[in-house]
Amino acid sequence: MKKKMLLLNTTVLLGLGGVLSTPAYASTIQDMESQKSQIQNQRQDVQSNIKAASDELTRLQAEQDQMKAQLERLTLAEEENNKKAQKTEADIKETSKQVDQLEKEIKLLQEKLEKRNDILKDRARSMQESGGNVEYLQVLLGSSSFGDFVDRALAVSTIVDADRGILKETKNMQDELKTKQADVKSKLASLEDMKAELDEMTVQLAAQKKQKDALAKELKDKEAKNEELKASLQSKDSSLANEQSTLEQNIKDQKAAEEAARKAAEQAAKEAAKKAAEQAQKAAAAPVEKADSPSPKAAPKASSNDVAPTSAPAPKASNVVTVGNRWIGNSAYVFGGGRSQSDINHGLFDCSSFVHWAYSQVGVNLGPLGSVSTETLKHAGTQVSSSQMQPGDLVFFDTYKKDGHVGIYVGGGKFIGAQSSTGVAIANMSSGYWKQKFNGRVVRI
C-alpha cells in the first residue's frame, strides 16, 4: 500500500511541475522583450538624430538671423550712400551753375577792361600830343598783355589818382573772380571724385546684396530640408513609440495571463495534492510530504551618469591689428560714415573712420573724428618704406583718386579696412585688385 501511495504522490508532483514551468509563455515574453530592446535602441538612434537636426536648425537660425541683420545693415548703407550720391550730383549741378555764372561775369569784366584799356591808351596819346611825358606812353603802350598794362599803369606816377583807383579796383575784382573760379573748379573736381567713388561703391554694394540674398535663400532652403528631416524623424520616433507601447502592453498582458495561469496551476495542484492526500489517508495513514520551491527575484541595478562641466572660452587678445575683427561680417561701408556714435554702434564706416576707430580702441588719438580723411591720416605718422612694413602700419591705395583708400596692415601681405564692397574685412594686397591699387605709401603711427 505504501509503495502504491508513493507512486501516486510522484505522479501528482510531476503533474504540478509541468503546469508551473510554462515554457511557451516564457519564450513569447523573451521574444517580446528582445523586440522591445531593439525598438528602444532604434528610438535612441532616432532621438539622437532628432537632437542633431534640432541643433542644426538652431545653428542655421542663428546664421540666418545674423545674415538678416547684415542685409538690413547693407540696405541702410545703400540708402545712405544713394542719398549722398544724389546730394553730390545736386552739388555738382549747383557748382557747375556757379562756374558758368562766374565765367560770364569774368567775360563781361574782360570786355569792360578792354574798353577801359582803349580809353587809357587814348588818354595817353592825348597827353603826348599836349606835351605829356613820353616815357609814360612808352611804358603803357609797351605792355605785353592787358594784365601787364594794368600793372604798368599802376606803377606810373603820372596817372591821376582817379585813374589809379579805377585800375586798382578793377584789378582786385579780376583777381577775386579768378580766385573764386579756381576754388569752384577745385570743389567741382572733388565732387566728381566723390561721385566716381560712390558710383563704384553702389555697384559693389548691389553685387554684395545679391550675393547675400542668394546665401540667405540657401540657408532658408537648408532650414526647410532640415525641418522636413526633423518631422520625418519625429514621425518615425512616434511610430516606434507606439510599437514600444504596444509591446509593453502585450508583455504586461502576457505576464498577467502567465501569473493567472500559474496561480490556477498552483491551485489545481494544491487541490490535486489534497485530493491525493485524502485518498492516500484512506488507503494508509502515512503523511504526504510537500515541497515548496520559491523563485527569488533579482533586484535591478541602479545607474548614474555624470555630466562634464563646460569651460568658458578664453578671452581674445585686443590690439590695433585685431580689434576690428568684431566688425567682419557685421558692418557696411558708408561714404562719410563712422563719424557719429550711432554710425559706430551700427557698424557703418568708411575707410578712414574705421582706421581712426581702431586706433582709438588702443588709446591712440588720430585727430578729430569729424575731419578724419585719407589726407589727414597720411600725415599722421612717419612714412616708411614698403619693404619695412610691419603689422599696425597704415597702407594707402590709389582707387578713385591718389591715396583714396587706407587700411591697417596685419602681416602676411594682408590688411584690414572698411572696404566698399564688403564692409570691414581682411583683404590680400599682395595679389589681384589691391596689389594693383597699392601705391607704396606706408605710414607708421
Short mmCIF file of C-alpha atoms in Angstrom, two decimals:
data_model
loop_
_atom_site.label_atom_id
_atom_site.label_comp_id
_atom_site.label_asym_id
_atom_site.label_seq_id
_atom_site.Cartn_x
_atom_site.Cartn_y
_atom_site.Cartn_z
CA MET A 1 0.00 0.00 0.00
CA LYS A 2 2.84 2.43 0.85
CA LYS A 3 4.52 1.67 -2.41
CA LYS A 4 1.31 2.40 -4.24
CA MET A 5 0.87 5.68 -2.35
CA LEU A 6 4.44 6.82 -3.17
CA LEU A 7 3.81 6.29 -6.86
CA LEU A 8 0.66 8.40 -6.71
CA ASN A 9 2.46 11.29 -4.95
CA THR A 10 5.22 11.22 -7.54
CA THR A 11 2.67 11.42 -10.31
CA VAL A 12 0.96 14.41 -8.69
CA LEU A 13 4.25 16.30 -8.18
CA LEU A 14 5.31 15.68 -11.75
CA GLY A 15 1.99 16.99 -12.97
CA LEU A 16 2.33 20.10 -10.79
CA GLY A 17 5.85 20.71 -12.04
CA GLY A 18 4.63 20.55 -15.63
CA VAL A 19 1.92 23.11 -15.01
CA LEU A 20 4.24 25.59 -13.22
CA SER A 21 7.05 25.57 -15.76
CA THR A 22 5.00 27.24 -18.70
CA PRO A 23 7.90 27.21 -21.24
CA ALA A 24 5.67 28.59 -24.07
CA TYR A 25 4.83 31.77 -22.12
CA ALA A 26 8.46 32.39 -21.14
CA SER A 27 9.59 32.07 -24.76
CA THR A 28 6.96 34.54 -26.00
CA ILE A 29 7.79 37.14 -23.35
CA GLN A 30 11.51 36.75 -24.04
CA ASP A 31 10.91 37.39 -27.73
CA MET A 32 8.82 40.46 -26.99
CA GLU A 33 11.40 41.77 -24.51
CA SER A 34 14.09 41.33 -27.15
CA GLN A 35 11.94 43.12 -29.73
CA LYS A 36 11.27 45.89 -27.22
CA SER A 37 15.01 46.30 -26.60
CA GLN A 38 15.60 46.59 -30.35
CA ILE A 39 12.90 49.24 -30.67
CA GLN A 40 14.37 51.16 -27.73
CA ASN A 41 17.77 51.12 -29.43
CA GLN A 42 16.20 52.35 -32.67
CA ARG A 43 14.40 55.11 -30.77
CA GLN A 44 17.65 56.18 -29.15
CA ASP A 45 19.25 56.48 -32.60
CA VAL A 46 16.25 58.38 -33.97
CA GLN A 47 16.10 60.69 -30.95
CA SER A 48 19.83 61.32 -31.29
CA ASN A 49 19.25 62.27 -34.95
CA ILE A 50 16.32 64.49 -33.93
CA LYS A 51 18.57 66.30 -31.44
CA ALA A 52 21.25 66.71 -34.12
CA ALA A 53 18.61 68.08 -36.52
CA SER A 54 17.34 70.47 -33.84
CA ASP A 55 20.88 71.65 -33.13
CA GLU A 56 21.46 72.20 -36.85
CA LEU A 57 18.21 74.14 -37.10
CA THR A 58 19.28 76.31 -34.18
CA ARG A 59 22.65 76.94 -35.83
CA LEU A 60 21.04 77.72 -39.18
CA GLN A 61 18.55 80.04 -37.50
CA ALA A 62 21.36 81.94 -35.76
CA GLU A 63 23.27 82.14 -39.04
CA GLN A 64 20.14 83.31 -40.82
CA ASP A 65 19.45 85.94 -38.13
CA GLN A 66 23.00 87.22 -38.49
CA MET A 67 22.60 87.29 -42.26
CA LYS A 68 19.31 89.19 -41.97
CA ALA A 69 20.98 91.74 -39.70
CA GLN A 70 23.79 92.16 -42.23
CA LEU A 71 21.29 92.53 -45.07
CA GLU A 72 19.43 95.21 -43.10
CA ARG A 73 22.76 96.94 -42.45
CA LEU A 74 23.65 96.80 -46.14
CA THR A 75 20.23 98.13 -47.08
CA LEU A 76 20.72 101.04 -44.68
CA ALA A 77 24.20 101.68 -46.06
CA GLU A 78 22.88 101.57 -49.61
CA GLU A 79 20.16 104.10 -48.75
CA GLU A 80 22.69 106.42 -47.09
CA ASN A 81 25.10 106.12 -49.99
CA ASN A 82 22.32 106.79 -52.51
CA LYS A 83 21.35 109.91 -50.56
CA LYS A 84 24.95 111.09 -50.59
CA ALA A 85 25.22 110.30 -54.31
CA GLN A 86 22.09 112.34 -55.04
CA LYS A 87 23.35 115.21 -52.89
CA THR A 88 26.71 115.07 -54.64
CA GLU A 89 25.04 115.18 -58.04
CA ALA A 90 22.95 118.17 -56.92
CA ASP A 91 26.09 119.88 -55.59
CA ILE A 92 27.85 119.24 -58.90
CA LYS A 93 24.98 120.83 -60.84
CA GLU A 94 24.86 123.81 -58.50
CA THR A 95 28.62 124.27 -58.62
CA SER A 96 28.55 123.99 -62.41
CA LYS A 97 26.00 126.80 -62.50
CA GLN A 98 28.24 128.90 -60.27
CA VAL A 99 31.20 128.26 -62.56
CA ASP A 100 29.13 129.20 -65.63
CA GLN A 101 27.93 132.39 -63.95
CA LEU A 102 31.44 133.34 -62.87
CA GLU A 103 32.78 132.74 -66.36
CA LYS A 104 30.07 135.05 -67.75
CA GLU A 105 30.97 137.71 -65.18
CA ILE A 106 34.66 137.36 -66.00
CA LYS A 107 33.93 137.65 -69.70
CA LEU A 108 31.90 140.84 -69.15
CA LEU A 109 34.62 142.21 -66.92
CA GLN A 110 37.25 141.47 -69.55
CA GLU A 111 35.18 143.31 -72.14
CA LYS A 112 34.88 146.31 -69.80
CA LEU A 113 38.59 146.22 -69.10
CA GLU A 114 39.40 146.08 -72.81
CA LYS A 115 37.26 149.15 -73.36
CA ARG A 116 38.93 150.84 -70.42
CA ASN A 117 42.29 149.86 -71.90
CA ASP A 118 41.41 151.65 -75.14
CA ILE A 119 40.29 154.74 -73.22
CA LEU A 120 43.52 154.83 -71.21
CA LYS A 121 45.60 154.50 -74.38
CA ASP A 122 43.67 157.35 -75.99
CA ARG A 123 44.28 159.46 -72.89
CA ALA A 124 47.96 158.61 -73.05
CA ARG A 125 48.14 159.72 -76.69
CA SER A 126 46.31 162.94 -75.80
CA MET A 127 48.83 163.59 -73.07
CA GLN A 128 51.65 163.11 -75.57
CA GLU A 129 50.09 165.41 -78.09
CA SER A 130 49.58 168.04 -75.41
CA GLY A 131 53.22 167.79 -74.28
CA GLY A 132 52.86 164.98 -71.70
CA ASN A 133 55.58 162.68 -70.54
CA VAL A 134 56.75 160.44 -73.41
CA GLU A 135 58.06 157.81 -71.01
CA TYR A 136 54.58 157.34 -69.61
CA LEU A 137 53.20 156.49 -73.04
CA GLN A 138 56.05 154.09 -73.82
CA VAL A 139 55.55 152.30 -70.56
CA LEU A 140 51.87 151.79 -71.20
CA LEU A 141 51.98 151.02 -74.90
CA GLY A 142 54.90 148.62 -74.42
CA SER A 143 52.89 146.23 -72.23
CA SER A 144 52.78 142.62 -73.43
CA SER A 145 49.27 141.91 -72.17
CA PHE A 146 46.34 143.63 -70.59
CA GLY A 147 47.36 142.38 -67.15
CA ASP A 148 50.84 143.74 -67.76
CA PHE A 149 49.29 147.02 -68.93
CA VAL A 150 47.32 147.36 -65.68
CA ASP A 151 50.39 146.58 -63.59
CA ARG A 152 52.44 149.18 -65.53
CA ALA A 153 49.70 151.77 -65.35
CA LEU A 154 49.51 151.38 -61.58
CA ALA A 155 53.26 151.82 -61.37
CA VAL A 156 53.39 155.05 -63.34
CA SER A 157 53.15 158.02 -61.00
CA THR A 158 51.86 160.41 -63.70
CA ILE A 159 48.40 158.72 -63.81
CA VAL A 160 45.87 160.77 -61.96
CA ASP A 161 44.57 159.45 -58.66
CA ALA A 162 41.11 158.80 -60.11
CA ASP A 163 42.52 156.52 -62.81
CA ARG A 164 44.73 154.77 -60.27
CA GLY A 165 41.68 153.96 -58.07
CA ILE A 166 39.70 152.64 -61.01
CA LEU A 167 42.56 150.45 -62.18
CA LYS A 168 43.23 149.08 -58.71
CA GLU A 169 39.56 148.32 -58.08
CA THR A 170 39.28 146.62 -61.47
CA LYS A 171 42.35 144.51 -60.86
CA ASN A 172 41.08 143.46 -57.40
CA MET A 173 37.78 142.41 -58.91
CA GLN A 174 39.56 140.42 -61.57
CA ASP A 175 41.80 138.69 -59.04
CA GLU A 176 38.82 137.91 -56.81
CA LEU A 177 36.87 136.36 -59.67
CA LYS A 178 39.85 134.28 -60.72
CA THR A 179 40.28 133.04 -57.17
CA LYS A 180 36.60 132.16 -56.93
CA GLN A 181 36.73 130.40 -60.26
CA ALA A 182 39.75 128.35 -59.14
CA ASP A 183 38.02 127.46 -55.85
CA VAL A 184 34.80 126.42 -57.56
CA LYS A 185 36.64 124.32 -60.13
CA SER A 186 38.61 122.65 -57.34
CA LYS A 187 35.39 121.90 -55.48
CA LEU A 188 33.83 120.55 -58.65
CA ALA A 189 36.80 118.25 -59.18
CA SER A 190 36.46 116.99 -55.62
CA LEU A 191 32.76 116.36 -56.06
CA GLU A 192 33.43 114.49 -59.28
CA ASP A 193 35.90 112.29 -57.39
CA MET A 194 33.28 111.53 -54.75
CA LYS A 195 30.72 110.78 -57.43
CA ALA A 196 33.12 108.33 -59.09
CA GLU A 197 33.70 106.54 -55.78
CA LEU A 198 30.01 106.47 -54.93
CA ASP A 199 29.12 105.05 -58.35
CA GLU A 200 31.71 102.31 -57.93
CA MET A 201 30.56 101.61 -54.38
CA THR A 202 26.87 101.42 -55.38
CA VAL A 203 27.69 98.79 -58.00
CA GLN A 204 29.72 96.77 -55.49
CA LEU A 205 27.04 97.02 -52.80
CA ALA A 206 24.39 95.87 -55.25
CA ALA A 207 26.53 92.87 -56.16
CA GLN A 208 27.14 92.12 -52.49
CA LYS A 209 23.45 92.37 -51.64
CA LYS A 210 22.67 89.98 -54.49
CA GLN A 211 25.23 87.54 -53.12
CA LYS A 212 23.84 87.87 -49.59
CA ASP A 213 20.27 87.34 -50.84
CA ALA A 214 21.39 84.15 -52.59
CA LEU A 215 23.09 82.95 -49.42
CA ALA A 216 20.02 83.78 -47.34
CA LYS A 217 17.89 81.74 -49.76
CA GLU A 218 20.33 78.85 -49.49
CA LEU A 219 20.12 78.99 -45.71
CA LYS A 220 16.33 79.07 -45.90
CA ASP A 221 16.30 76.03 -48.20
CA LYS A 222 18.60 74.17 -45.82
CA GLU A 223 16.34 75.08 -42.94
CA ALA A 224 13.28 73.77 -44.80
CA LYS A 225 15.02 70.48 -45.62
CA ASN A 226 16.18 70.14 -42.03
CA GLU A 227 12.64 70.82 -40.79
CA GLU A 228 11.38 68.13 -43.16
CA LEU A 229 14.01 65.69 -41.90
CA LYS A 230 13.18 66.52 -38.31
CA ALA A 231 9.46 65.99 -38.95
CA SER A 232 10.20 62.66 -40.63
CA LEU A 233 12.36 61.56 -37.69
CA GLN A 234 9.73 62.65 -35.20
CA SER A 235 7.12 60.68 -37.14
CA LYS A 236 9.35 57.61 -37.08
CA ASP A 237 10.01 58.10 -33.38
CA SER A 238 6.26 58.36 -32.76
CA SER A 239 5.68 55.16 -34.73
CA LEU A 240 8.41 53.36 -32.76
CA ALA A 241 6.94 54.72 -29.52
CA ASN A 242 3.56 53.24 -30.47
CA GLU A 243 5.21 49.90 -31.27
CA GLN A 244 7.06 50.02 -27.96
CA SER A 245 3.88 50.92 -26.10
CA THR A 246 2.00 48.04 -27.80
CA LEU A 247 4.80 45.61 -26.94
CA GLU A 248 4.89 46.80 -23.34
CA GLN A 249 1.12 46.30 -23.09
CA ASN A 250 1.39 42.87 -24.72
CA ILE A 251 4.18 41.92 -22.30
CA LYS A 252 2.10 43.20 -19.40
CA ASP A 253 -0.94 41.26 -20.60
CA GLN A 254 1.16 38.17 -21.25
CA LYS A 255 2.72 38.35 -17.80
CA ALA A 256 -0.71 38.84 -16.24
CA ALA A 257 -2.03 35.83 -18.14
CA GLU A 258 1.02 33.83 -17.12
CA GLU A 259 0.58 34.87 -13.50
CA ALA A 260 -3.10 33.89 -13.60
CA ALA A 261 -2.21 30.55 -15.20
CA ARG A 262 0.49 29.96 -12.61
CA LYS A 263 -1.87 30.70 -9.76
CA ALA A 264 -4.54 28.49 -11.34
CA ALA A 265 -1.99 25.71 -11.73
CA GLU A 266 -0.90 26.12 -8.15
CA GLN A 267 -4.49 26.00 -7.02
CA ALA A 268 -5.16 22.93 -9.17
CA ALA A 269 -2.01 21.28 -7.87
CA LYS A 270 -2.99 22.02 -4.29
CA GLU A 271 -6.44 20.62 -4.87
CA ALA A 272 -4.99 17.55 -6.61
CA ALA A 273 -2.50 17.09 -3.80
CA LYS A 274 -5.23 17.49 -1.24
CA LYS A 275 -7.39 15.01 -3.05
CA ALA A 276 -4.48 12.63 -3.39
CA ALA A 277 -3.71 13.05 0.27
CA GLU A 278 -7.27 12.31 1.24
CA GLN A 279 -7.23 9.22 -0.96
CA ALA A 280 -3.91 8.20 0.49
CA GLN A 281 -5.20 8.66 4.03
CA LYS A 282 -7.98 6.37 3.20
CA ALA A 283 -5.51 3.85 1.84
CA ALA A 284 -2.96 4.33 4.59
CA ALA A 285 -2.30 6.58 7.48
CA ALA A 286 1.10 7.79 6.07
CA PRO A 287 1.64 11.64 5.67
CA VAL A 288 2.30 13.17 2.32
CA GLU A 289 5.40 15.41 2.10
CA LYS A 290 5.12 18.73 0.32
CA ALA A 291 7.90 20.73 -1.32
CA ASP A 292 7.99 24.43 -1.77
CA SER A 293 10.18 25.91 -4.48
CA PRO A 294 10.39 29.67 -4.06
CA SER A 295 11.71 31.62 -7.03
CA PRO A 296 13.84 34.58 -5.92
CA LYS A 297 13.81 37.75 -8.00
CA ALA A 298 16.90 39.67 -8.85
CA ALA A 299 16.93 43.31 -7.81
CA PRO A 300 17.59 45.78 -10.64
CA LYS A 301 20.82 47.73 -10.53
CA ALA A 302 20.75 51.50 -10.46
CA SER A 303 22.95 53.51 -12.83
CA SER A 304 24.01 57.17 -12.83
CA ASN A 305 25.59 59.44 -15.46
CA ASP A 306 27.93 62.33 -14.63
CA VAL A 307 27.68 65.49 -16.72
CA ALA A 308 31.07 67.03 -17.54
CA PRO A 309 31.22 70.76 -16.75
CA THR A 310 31.75 73.13 -19.68
CA SER A 311 34.59 75.62 -19.64
CA ALA A 312 34.23 79.28 -20.65
CA PRO A 313 36.07 80.34 -23.85
CA ALA A 314 39.37 82.07 -23.38
CA PRO A 315 39.21 85.84 -23.88
CA LYS A 316 40.51 87.21 -27.19
CA ALA A 317 43.54 89.48 -27.41
CA SER A 318 42.76 93.04 -28.47
CA ASN A 319 45.12 95.34 -30.35
CA VAL A 320 45.03 97.62 -33.36
CA VAL A 321 45.53 94.70 -35.77
CA THR A 322 42.74 92.50 -34.40
CA VAL A 323 40.40 94.93 -32.65
CA GLY A 324 38.42 95.42 -35.84
CA ASN A 325 37.73 91.70 -36.32
CA ARG A 326 34.46 92.10 -34.41
CA TRP A 327 33.07 94.06 -37.37
CA ILE A 328 33.90 91.44 -40.01
CA GLY A 329 30.56 90.31 -41.42
CA ASN A 330 28.76 92.78 -39.14
CA SER A 331 29.42 96.11 -40.88
CA ALA A 332 28.76 98.06 -44.03
CA TYR A 333 30.59 100.80 -45.94
CA VAL A 334 29.00 104.25 -45.88
CA PHE A 335 30.77 107.16 -47.55
CA GLY A 336 31.37 109.66 -44.74
CA GLY A 337 30.12 107.13 -42.17
CA GLY A 338 31.66 106.25 -38.81
CA ARG A 339 31.79 109.84 -37.60
CA SER A 340 28.99 109.57 -35.07
CA GLN A 341 28.37 107.17 -32.20
CA SER A 342 25.19 105.99 -33.91
CA ASP A 343 27.13 105.00 -37.05
CA ILE A 344 29.76 103.23 -34.96
CA ASN A 345 27.09 101.35 -32.98
CA HIS A 346 25.60 100.10 -36.26
CA GLY A 347 28.99 99.26 -37.82
CA LEU A 348 28.72 101.90 -40.57
CA PHE A 349 32.24 103.06 -41.52
CA ASP A 350 34.28 104.38 -44.38
CA CYS A 351 37.98 103.52 -44.66
CA SER A 352 39.43 106.48 -42.73
CA SER A 353 36.83 106.49 -39.91
CA PHE A 354 37.44 102.75 -39.34
CA VAL A 355 41.20 103.34 -39.00
CA HIS A 356 40.51 106.21 -36.58
CA TRP A 357 38.15 103.98 -34.54
CA ALA A 358 40.60 101.04 -34.44
CA TYR A 359 43.45 103.19 -33.12
CA SER A 360 41.16 104.87 -30.59
CA GLN A 361 40.42 101.41 -29.16
CA VAL A 362 44.09 101.02 -28.22
CA GLY A 363 44.40 104.54 -26.83
CA VAL A 364 45.83 106.36 -29.87
CA ASN A 365 44.13 109.58 -30.99
CA LEU A 366 44.46 110.32 -34.71
CA GLY A 367 42.88 113.77 -34.54
CA PRO A 368 39.25 115.00 -34.61
CA LEU A 369 36.89 112.25 -35.75
CA GLY A 370 34.70 114.66 -37.71
CA SER A 371 37.52 115.72 -40.05
CA VAL A 372 39.50 112.48 -40.41
CA SER A 373 40.29 111.51 -44.01
CA THR A 374 42.93 109.71 -46.02
CA GLU A 375 44.65 113.09 -46.45
CA THR A 376 44.90 113.68 -42.67
CA LEU A 377 45.93 110.07 -41.98
CA LYS A 378 48.82 110.05 -44.44
CA HIS A 379 50.37 112.89 -42.42
CA ALA A 380 49.53 111.36 -39.02
CA GLY A 381 52.79 109.48 -38.51
CA THR A 382 56.16 108.69 -40.09
CA GLN A 383 56.39 107.41 -43.64
CA VAL A 384 58.46 104.23 -44.01
CA SER A 385 59.50 102.09 -46.94
CA SER A 386 57.04 99.40 -48.03
CA SER A 387 59.89 96.90 -47.66
CA GLN A 388 59.93 97.66 -43.91
CA MET A 389 56.18 97.35 -43.50
CA GLN A 390 55.03 95.76 -40.24
CA PRO A 391 51.65 94.98 -38.59
CA GLY A 392 49.89 98.14 -37.41
CA ASP A 393 51.22 100.38 -40.20
CA LEU A 394 48.78 102.32 -42.37
CA VAL A 395 48.79 101.36 -46.06
CA PHE A 396 47.37 103.56 -48.84
CA PHE A 397 45.84 102.76 -52.21
CA ASP A 398 45.07 104.78 -55.33
CA THR A 399 41.39 103.98 -56.01
CA TYR A 400 39.11 106.73 -57.30
CA LYS A 401 41.94 109.18 -56.59
CA LYS A 402 45.50 109.15 -55.26
CA ASP A 403 45.55 107.88 -51.65
CA GLY A 404 41.81 107.33 -51.97
CA HIS A 405 41.77 104.29 -49.65
CA VAL A 406 43.54 103.37 -46.38
CA GLY A 407 43.76 100.28 -44.19
CA ILE A 408 45.82 98.70 -41.40
CA TYR A 409 48.50 96.16 -42.35
CA VAL A 410 48.04 92.88 -40.44
CA GLY A 411 51.01 90.95 -41.84
CA GLY A 412 51.35 88.20 -44.43
CA GLY A 413 50.60 90.57 -47.29
CA LYS A 414 47.12 91.38 -45.94
CA PHE A 415 45.38 94.40 -44.45
CA ILE A 416 42.12 95.09 -42.61
CA GLY A 417 39.92 98.01 -43.55
CA ALA A 418 36.41 99.16 -44.37
CA GLN A 419 36.06 98.05 -47.99
CA SER A 420 33.27 99.47 -50.13
CA SER A 421 32.20 96.01 -51.34
CA THR A 422 32.27 94.09 -48.04
CA GLY A 423 32.35 96.48 -45.11
CA VAL A 424 35.13 95.73 -42.62
CA ALA A 425 37.17 92.82 -43.98
CA ILE A 426 40.69 91.47 -44.34
CA ALA A 427 41.96 91.71 -47.93
CA ASN A 428 45.03 90.48 -49.77
CA MET A 429 47.27 93.28 -51.02
CA SER A 430 49.95 91.00 -52.43
CA SER A 431 47.89 89.93 -55.45
CA GLY A 432 44.87 90.92 -57.51
CA TYR A 433 42.98 94.21 -57.23
CA TRP A 434 44.63 95.61 -54.09
CA LYS A 435 48.13 94.81 -55.32
CA GLN A 436 47.39 96.92 -58.42
CA LYS A 437 46.00 99.76 -56.30
CA PHE A 438 48.69 99.80 -53.58
CA ASN A 439 50.81 102.92 -54.21
CA GLY A 440 53.66 102.09 -51.81
CA ARG A 441 52.75 104.69 -49.19
CA VAL A 442 53.19 103.27 -45.65
CA VAL A 443 52.71 105.38 -42.51
CA ARG A 444 53.81 104.22 -39.08
CA ILE A 445 51.82 105.68 -36.19
#
